[in-house]
Amino acid sequence: GENVEQHPSTLSVQEGDSAVIKCTYSDSASNYFPWYKQELGKRPQLIIDIRSNVGEKKDQRIAVTLNKTAKHFSLHITETQPEDSAVYFCAAKDTGRRALTFGSGTRLQVQP
Amino acid sequence: EPEVTQTPSHQVTQMGQEVILRCVPISNHLYFYWYRQILGQKVEFLVSFYNNEISEKSEIFDDQFSVERPDGSNFTLKIRSTKLEDSAMYFCASKAGPSQRELFFGEGSRLTVL
């Protein structure tokens, strides 16, 4: 089955700096890669996703890049703000499965 | 905005007891899921449910677990005889249809097994 590895496990940045979180996946059939943000004690919420026919997608301060050859994808947050502090999970899925496989999460701390 | 709702928010139970966690998915959604998250660890898939039957399950979802959609709105997860290692946050999620990508999560039910 699919295996998703995520790095780093924790990331601390100064407000205004950029943050990058990286994930690798094992199943070359995976074609959908969402990112979820989970604030403390809250539900995971989708913040951005990308499909395998696209190399990059941007939504304001958030961008995701995908390298299908290397089987890795990354989340980029620019101009970080304290409210970006949360745990971020990457995930992967192929069309043959209904379920997402999640990475182990990255705890992002944005220092004011 | 419609949301997935879960009850209870927190349940404490003794080892060996049966537990039922309840979920009300978003009303026009067709695909339903249970995930769990042991404290500080990743979100793990348990089971998916579509058209009144299990469509996929993980190795975690053994004979101690079952799911049911007893009526048109509720989706339940039952753990027959809880173990200490079942202590986790259990998230219900739903998705509108096969071409819809976004998974909507509930706020979770925290299960503590003593």
PDB file of C-alpha atoms in Angstrom:
ATOM      1  CA  GLY A   1       0.000   0.000   0.000  1.00  0.00           C
ATOM      2  CA  GLU A   2       0.847   3.668  -0.079  1.00  0.00           C
ATOM      3  CA  ASN A   3       3.376   5.050   2.405  1.00  0.00           C
ATOM      4  CA  VAL A   4       3.753   8.792   2.937  1.00  0.00           C
ATOM      5  CA  GLU A   5       6.773  10.234   4.722  1.00  0.00           C
ATOM      6  CA  GLN A   6       6.739  13.839   5.957  1.00  0.00           C
ATOM      7  CA  HIS A   7       9.548  16.128   7.120  1.00  0.00           C
ATOM      8  CA  PRO A   8      10.302  17.929   9.317  1.00  0.00           C
ATOM      9  CA  SER A   9       8.256  16.822  12.308  1.00  0.00           C
ATOM     10  CA  THR A  10       8.582  20.277  13.855  1.00  0.00           C
ATOM     11  CA  LEU A  11       9.382  23.620  12.299  1.00  0.00           C
ATOM     12  CA  SER A  12       9.834  26.952  14.004  1.00  0.00           C
ATOM     13  CA  VAL A  13      10.047  30.158  11.968  1.00  0.00           C
ATOM     14  CA  GLN A  14       9.929  33.864  12.643  1.00  0.00           C
ATOM     15  CA  GLU A  15       6.836  35.764  11.600  1.00  0.00           C
ATOM     16  CA  GLY A  16       7.239  36.906   8.001  1.00  0.00           C
ATOM     17  CA  ASP A  17       9.628  34.107   7.053  1.00  0.00           C
ATOM     18  CA  SER A  18       8.755  31.256   4.696  1.00  0.00           C
ATOM     19  CA  ALA A  19       8.068  27.682   5.749  1.00  0.00           C
ATOM     20  CA  VAL A  20       8.519  24.580   3.631  1.00  0.00           C
ATOM     21  CA  ILE A  21       7.207  21.115   4.478  1.00  0.00           C
ATOM     22  CA  LYS A  22       8.151  18.122   2.338  1.00  0.00           C
ATOM     23  CA  CYS A  23       6.505  14.774   1.702  1.00  0.00           C
ATOM     24  CA  THR A  24       7.417  11.703  -0.287  1.00  0.00           C
ATOM     25  CA  TYR A  25       5.113   8.930  -1.377  1.00  0.00           C
ATOM     26  CA  SER A  26       5.729   5.377  -2.499  1.00  0.00           C
ATOM     27  CA  ASP A  27       2.873   4.469  -4.838  1.00  0.00           C
ATOM     28  CA  SER A  28       3.448   5.821  -8.344  1.00  0.00           C
ATOM     29  CA  ALA A  29      -0.295   5.391  -9.013  1.00  0.00           C
ATOM     30  CA  SER A  30      -1.141   8.126  -6.504  1.00  0.00           C
ATOM     31  CA  ASN A  31      -2.562  11.124  -8.294  1.00  0.00           C
ATOM     32  CA  TYR A  32      -4.123  13.344  -5.659  1.00  0.00           C
ATOM     33  CA  PHE A  33      -2.178  15.154  -2.942  1.00  0.00           C
ATOM     34  CA  PRO A  34      -4.017  17.309  -0.396  1.00  0.00           C
ATOM     35  CA  TRP A  35      -2.668  19.243   2.553  1.00  0.00           C
ATOM     36  CA  TYR A  36      -4.634  19.540   5.782  1.00  0.00           C
ATOM     37  CA  LYS A  37      -4.166  22.010   8.611  1.00  0.00           C
ATOM     38  CA  GLN A  38      -5.107  20.976  12.133  1.00  0.00           C
ATOM     39  CA  GLU A  39      -5.187  23.612  14.829  1.00  0.00           C
ATOM     40  CA  LEU A  40      -4.873  22.448  18.416  1.00  0.00           C
ATOM     41  CA  GLY A  41      -7.918  20.422  19.427  1.00  0.00           C
ATOM     42  CA  LYS A  42      -9.704  21.062  16.141  1.00  0.00           C
ATOM     43  CA  ARG A  43     -10.605  19.044  13.073  1.00  0.00           C
ATOM     44  CA  PRO A  44      -8.210  18.722  10.100  1.00  0.00           C
ATOM     45  CA  GLN A  45      -9.202  21.111   7.330  1.00  0.00           C
ATOM     46  CA  LEU A  46      -8.167  21.075   3.704  1.00  0.00           C
ATOM     47  CA  ILE A  47      -6.038  24.084   2.794  1.00  0.00           C
ATOM     48  CA  ILE A  48      -4.789  23.200  -0.674  1.00  0.00           C
ATOM     49  CA  ASP A  49      -4.544  20.198  -2.961  1.00  0.00           C
ATOM     50  CA  ILE A  50      -2.913  19.238  -6.235  1.00  0.00           C
ATOM     51  CA  ARG A  51      -3.538  16.602  -8.843  1.00  0.00           C
ATOM     52  CA  SER A  52      -0.801  14.760 -10.669  1.00  0.00           C
ATOM     53  CA  ASN A  53      -1.359  16.511 -13.979  1.00  0.00           C
ATOM     54  CA  VAL A  54      -0.221  19.796 -12.421  1.00  0.00           C
ATOM     55  CA  GLY A  55       3.261  20.683 -11.172  1.00  0.00           C
ATOM     56  CA  GLU A  56       2.411  23.647  -8.988  1.00  0.00           C
ATOM     57  CA  LYS A  57      -0.621  25.325  -7.496  1.00  0.00           C
ATOM     58  CA  LYS A  58      -0.841  28.569  -5.582  1.00  0.00           C
ATOM     59  CA  ASP A  59      -3.480  30.128  -3.344  1.00  0.00           C
ATOM     60  CA  GLN A  60      -2.419  33.476  -1.871  1.00  0.00           C
ATOM     61  CA  ARG A  61       0.406  32.736   0.601  1.00  0.00           C
ATOM     62  CA  ILE A  62       0.213  28.971   0.163  1.00  0.00           C
ATOM     63  CA  ALA A  63       1.661  26.944  -2.696  1.00  0.00           C
ATOM     64  CA  VAL A  64       2.153  23.261  -3.357  1.00  0.00           C
ATOM     65  CA  THR A  65       4.660  21.739  -5.783  1.00  0.00           C
ATOM     66  CA  LEU A  66       4.684  18.190  -7.092  1.00  0.00           C
ATOM     67  CA  ASN A  67       7.522  16.224  -8.648  1.00  0.00           C
ATOM     68  CA  LYS A  68       6.001  13.003  -9.990  1.00  0.00           C
ATOM     69  CA  THR A  69       9.315  11.585 -11.146  1.00  0.00           C
ATOM     70  CA  ALA A  70      10.851  11.879  -7.706  1.00  0.00           C
ATOM     71  CA  LYS A  71       7.534  11.149  -5.966  1.00  0.00           C
ATOM     72  CA  HIS A  72       7.651  14.106  -3.685  1.00  0.00           C
ATOM     73  CA  PHE A  73       5.513  17.144  -3.026  1.00  0.00           C
ATOM     74  CA  SER A  74       5.962  20.185  -0.847  1.00  0.00           C
ATOM     75  CA  LEU A  75       3.930  22.851   0.904  1.00  0.00           C
ATOM     76  CA  HIS A  76       5.271  26.400   0.858  1.00  0.00           C
ATOM     77  CA  ILE A  77       3.894  29.106   3.128  1.00  0.00           C
ATOM     78  CA  THR A  78       5.215  32.617   2.551  1.00  0.00           C
ATOM     79  CA  GLU A  79       5.010  35.622   4.886  1.00  0.00           C
ATOM     80  CA  THR A  80       4.057  33.390   7.798  1.00  0.00           C
ATOM     81  CA  GLN A  81       1.770  34.734  10.498  1.00  0.00           C
ATOM     82  CA  PRO A  82       1.152  33.485  14.076  1.00  0.00           C
ATOM     83  CA  GLU A  83      -2.226  32.107  12.991  1.00  0.00           C
ATOM     84  CA  ASP A  84      -0.381  29.749  10.629  1.00  0.00           C
ATOM     85  CA  SER A  85       0.801  27.873  13.738  1.00  0.00           C
ATOM     86  CA  ALA A  86      -0.743  24.402  13.547  1.00  0.00           C
ATOM     87  CA  VAL A  87       0.007  20.829  12.562  1.00  0.00           C
ATOM     88  CA  TYR A  88       0.090  20.294   8.813  1.00  0.00           C
ATOM     89  CA  PHE A  89      -0.553  16.891   7.269  1.00  0.00           C
ATOM     90  CA  CYS A  90       0.173  15.865   3.716  1.00  0.00           C
ATOM     91  CA  ALA A  91      -1.725  12.983   2.160  1.00  0.00           C
ATOM     92  CA  ALA A  92      -1.850  10.941  -1.014  1.00  0.00           C
ATOM     93  CA  LYS A  93      -4.458   8.905  -2.834  1.00  0.00           C
ATOM     94  CA  ASP A  94      -4.822   6.990  -6.058  1.00  0.00           C
ATOM     95  CA  THR A  95      -8.034   6.572  -8.016  1.00  0.00           C
ATOM     96  CA  GLY A  96      -8.271   2.907  -7.073  1.00  0.00           C
ATOM     97  CA  ARG A  97      -8.697   3.699  -3.377  1.00  0.00           C
ATOM     98  CA  ARG A  98     -11.268   5.693  -1.504  1.00  0.00           C
ATOM     99  CA  ALA A  99      -9.040   6.545   1.438  1.00  0.00           C
ATOM    100  CA  LEU A 100      -6.278   9.065   1.926  1.00  0.00           C
ATOM    101  CA  THR A 101      -2.934   7.985   3.362  1.00  0.00           C
ATOM    102  CA  PHE A 102      -1.601  10.692   5.651  1.00  0.00           C
ATOM    103  CA  GLY A 103       1.914  11.706   6.544  1.00  0.00           C
ATOM    104  CA  SER A 104       2.981  11.920  10.177  1.00  0.00           C
ATOM    105  CA  GLY A 105       2.422  15.684  10.411  1.00  0.00           C
ATOM    106  CA  THR A 106       4.570  18.788  10.877  1.00  0.00           C
ATOM    107  CA  ARG A 107       4.062  21.042  13.854  1.00  0.00           C
ATOM    108  CA  LEU A 108       4.665  24.587  12.608  1.00  0.00           C
ATOM    109  CA  GLN A 109       5.316  27.289  15.175  1.00  0.00           C
ATOM    110  CA  VAL A 110       5.414  30.874  13.940  1.00  0.00           C
ATOM    111  CA  GLN A 111       7.164  33.092  16.453  1.00  0.00           C
ATOM    112  CA  PRO A 112       5.840  36.678  16.597  1.00  0.00           C
TER     113      PRO A 112
ATOM    114  CA  GLU B   1     -21.828  26.132   6.197  1.00  0.00           C
ATOM    115  CA  PRO B   2     -22.774  22.451   6.690  1.00  0.00           C
ATOM    116  CA  GLU B   3     -20.490  20.467   8.962  1.00  0.00           C
ATOM    117  CA  VAL B   4     -19.880  16.880   9.990  1.00  0.00           C
ATOM    118  CA  THR B   5     -20.948  16.505  13.611  1.00  0.00           C
ATOM    119  CA  GLN B   6     -19.771  13.866  16.055  1.00  0.00           C
ATOM    120  CA  THR B   7     -20.910  12.693  19.480  1.00  0.00           C
ATOM    121  CA  PRO B   8     -19.708  12.285  22.111  1.00  0.00           C
ATOM    122  CA  SER B   9     -16.844  14.737  22.097  1.00  0.00           C
ATOM    123  CA  HIS B  10     -15.113  12.740  24.832  1.00  0.00           C
ATOM    124  CA  GLN B  11     -15.826   9.300  26.228  1.00  0.00           C
ATOM    125  CA  VAL B  12     -14.045   7.493  29.023  1.00  0.00           C
ATOM    126  CA  THR B  13     -14.593   3.763  29.256  1.00  0.00           C
ATOM    127  CA  GLN B  14     -13.228   0.712  31.006  1.00  0.00           C
ATOM    128  CA  MET B  15     -11.199  -1.843  29.079  1.00  0.00           C
ATOM    129  CA  GLY B  16     -13.461  -4.544  27.653  1.00  0.00           C
ATOM    130  CA  GLN B  17     -16.524  -2.311  27.374  1.00  0.00           C
ATOM    131  CA  GLU B  18     -18.357  -1.628  24.140  1.00  0.00           C
ATOM    132  CA  VAL B  19     -18.293   1.876  22.731  1.00  0.00           C
ATOM    133  CA  ILE B  20     -20.400   3.476  19.995  1.00  0.00           C
ATOM    134  CA  LEU B  21     -19.233   6.687  18.380  1.00  0.00           C
ATOM    135  CA  ARG B  22     -21.784   8.611  16.366  1.00  0.00           C
ATOM    136  CA  CYS B  23     -21.455  10.825  13.353  1.00  0.00           C
ATOM    137  CA  VAL B  24     -23.859  12.860  11.249  1.00  0.00           C
ATOM    138  CA  PRO B  25     -22.213  13.419   7.855  1.00  0.00           C
ATOM    139  CA  ILE B  26     -23.075  16.374   5.652  1.00  0.00           C
ATOM    140  CA  SER B  27     -26.552  15.662   4.341  1.00  0.00           C
ATOM    141  CA  ASN B  28     -25.968  15.259   0.596  1.00  0.00           C
ATOM    142  CA  HIS B  29     -22.678  13.393   0.950  1.00  0.00           C
ATOM    143  CA  LEU B  30     -22.393   9.803  -0.225  1.00  0.00           C
ATOM    144  CA  TYR B  31     -19.016   8.603   1.055  1.00  0.00           C
ATOM    145  CA  PHE B  32     -18.263   8.196   4.743  1.00  0.00           C
ATOM    146  CA  TYR B  33     -15.069   7.456   6.593  1.00  0.00           C
ATOM    147  CA  TRP B  34     -13.648   6.800  10.009  1.00  0.00           C
ATOM    148  CA  TYR B  35     -10.084   7.786  10.814  1.00  0.00           C
ATOM    149  CA  ARG B  36      -8.287   7.710  14.124  1.00  0.00           C
ATOM    150  CA  GLN B  37      -5.407   9.705  15.559  1.00  0.00           C
ATOM    151  CA  ILE B  38      -3.479   8.417  18.532  1.00  0.00           C
ATOM    152  CA  LEU B  39      -2.159  11.364  20.541  1.00  0.00           C
ATOM    153  CA  GLY B  40       0.736  13.030  18.740  1.00  0.00           C
ATOM    154  CA  GLN B  41       0.671  10.613  15.808  1.00  0.00           C
ATOM    155  CA  LYS B  42      -0.601  10.639  12.258  1.00  0.00           C
ATOM    156  CA  VAL B  43      -4.189  10.373  11.154  1.00  0.00           C
ATOM    157  CA  GLU B  44      -4.824   6.704  10.254  1.00  0.00           C
ATOM    158  CA  PHE B  45      -7.524   5.372   7.982  1.00  0.00           C
ATOM    159  CA  LEU B  46      -9.928   2.824   9.474  1.00  0.00           C
ATOM    160  CA  VAL B  47     -12.811   2.287   7.074  1.00  0.00           C
ATOM    161  CA  SER B  48     -14.782   3.797   4.216  1.00  0.00           C
ATOM    162  CA  PHE B  49     -18.478   3.256   3.563  1.00  0.00           C
ATOM    163  CA  TYR B  50     -20.534   3.787   0.440  1.00  0.00           C
ATOM    164  CA  ASN B  51     -23.931   2.604  -0.714  1.00  0.00           C
ATOM    165  CA  ASN B  52     -24.636   0.961   2.648  1.00  0.00           C
ATOM    166  CA  GLU B  53     -21.564  -1.205   2.690  1.00  0.00           C
ATOM    167  CA  ILE B  54     -17.903  -1.097   3.567  1.00  0.00           C
ATOM    168  CA  SER B  55     -15.908  -0.195   0.472  1.00  0.00           C
ATOM    169  CA  GLU B  56     -12.443  -0.345   2.009  1.00  0.00           C
ATOM    170  CA  LYS B  57     -10.874  -1.034   5.390  1.00  0.00           C
ATOM    171  CA  SER B  58      -7.408  -0.985   6.864  1.00  0.00           C
ATOM    172  CA  GLU B  59      -5.615  -3.642   8.872  1.00  0.00           C
ATOM    173  CA  ILE B  60      -6.506  -1.699  12.017  1.00  0.00           C
ATOM    174  CA  PHE B  61     -10.205  -2.323  11.365  1.00  0.00           C
ATOM    175  CA  ASP B  62     -10.372  -5.865  12.752  1.00  0.00           C
ATOM    176  CA  ASP B  63     -13.325  -7.888  14.039  1.00  0.00           C
ATOM    177  CA  GLN B  64     -13.605  -5.663  17.101  1.00  0.00           C
ATOM    178  CA  PHE B  65     -14.769  -2.797  14.898  1.00  0.00           C
ATOM    179  CA  SER B  66     -17.991  -2.393  12.974  1.00  0.00           C
ATOM    180  CA  VAL B  67     -19.776   0.437  11.211  1.00  0.00           C
ATOM    181  CA  GLU B  68     -23.412   1.027  10.539  1.00  0.00           C
ATOM    182  CA  ARG B  69     -25.689   3.540   8.931  1.00  0.00           C
ATOM    183  CA  PRO B  70     -28.845   2.783  10.903  1.00  0.00           C
ATOM    184  CA  ASP B  71     -30.918   5.550   9.314  1.00  0.00           C
ATOM    185  CA  GLY B  72     -30.582   8.243   6.670  1.00  0.00           C
ATOM    186  CA  SER B  73     -28.434  10.521   8.770  1.00  0.00           C
ATOM    187  CA  ASN B  74     -26.286   8.695  11.330  1.00  0.00           C
ATOM    188  CA  PHE B  75     -23.057   6.802  10.720  1.00  0.00           C
ATOM    189  CA  THR B  76     -21.721   4.885  13.706  1.00  0.00           C
ATOM    190  CA  LEU B  77     -18.472   3.201  14.680  1.00  0.00           C
ATOM    191  CA  LYS B  78     -18.718   0.428  17.262  1.00  0.00           C
ATOM    192  CA  ILE B  79     -15.803  -1.029  19.177  1.00  0.00           C
ATOM    193  CA  ARG B  80     -16.995  -4.262  20.786  1.00  0.00           C
ATOM    194  CA  SER B  81     -14.428  -4.818  23.508  1.00  0.00           C
ATOM    195  CA  THR B  82     -12.164  -1.836  23.967  1.00  0.00           C
ATOM    196  CA  LYS B  83      -8.447  -2.171  24.615  1.00  0.00           C
ATOM    197  CA  LEU B  84      -6.051   0.352  26.098  1.00  0.00           C
ATOM    198  CA  GLU B  85      -4.532   0.926  22.659  1.00  0.00           C
ATOM    199  CA  ASP B  86      -7.910   2.001  21.272  1.00  0.00           C
ATOM    200  CA  SER B  87      -7.462   5.289  23.144  1.00  0.00           C
ATOM    201  CA  ALA B  88      -7.355   7.908  20.397  1.00  0.00           C
ATOM    202  CA  MET B  89      -9.248  10.698  18.699  1.00  0.00           C
ATOM    203  CA  TYR B  90     -11.698   9.222  16.220  1.00  0.00           C
ATOM    204  CA  PHE B  91     -12.610  11.408  13.262  1.00  0.00           C
ATOM    205  CA  CYS B  92     -15.590  10.879  11.032  1.00  0.00           C
ATOM    206  CA  ALA B  93     -15.365  12.352   7.533  1.00  0.00           C
ATOM    207  CA  SER B  94     -17.595  12.583   4.507  1.00  0.00           C
ATOM    208  CA  LYS B  95     -17.254  13.379   0.825  1.00  0.00           C
ATOM    209  CA  ALA B  96     -19.928  14.472  -1.617  1.00  0.00           C
ATOM    210  CA  GLY B  97     -19.288  12.146  -4.547  1.00  0.00           C
ATOM    211  CA  PRO B  98     -16.711  10.308  -6.613  1.00  0.00           C
ATOM    212  CA  SER B  99     -15.561  13.399  -8.476  1.00  0.00           C
ATOM    213  CA  GLN B 100     -15.405  15.539  -5.338  1.00  0.00           C
ATOM    214  CA  ARG B 101     -11.974  15.596  -3.777  1.00  0.00           C
ATOM    215  CA  GLU B 102     -12.402  17.357  -0.467  1.00  0.00           C
ATOM    216  CA  LEU B 103     -12.868  15.287   2.652  1.00  0.00           C
ATOM    217  CA  PHE B 104     -14.785  17.081   5.397  1.00  0.00           C
ATOM    218  CA  PHE B 105     -13.863  16.042   8.922  1.00  0.00           C
ATOM    219  CA  GLY B 106     -15.883  16.215  12.099  1.00  0.00           C
ATOM    220  CA  GLU B 107     -14.386  17.648  15.279  1.00  0.00           C
ATOM    221  CA  GLY B 108     -13.589  14.187  16.565  1.00  0.00           C
ATOM    222  CA  SER B 109     -14.532  11.965  19.476  1.00  0.00           C
ATOM    223  CA  ARG B 110     -11.805  11.475  22.029  1.00  0.00           C
ATOM    224  CA  LEU B 111     -11.909   7.944  23.439  1.00  0.00           C
ATOM    225  CA  THR B 112     -10.015   7.165  26.630  1.00  0.00           C
ATOM    226  CA  VAL B 113      -9.825   3.513  27.650  1.00  0.00           C
ATOM    227  CA  LEU B 114      -8.785   2.876  31.258  1.00  0.00           C
TER     228      LEU B 114
END
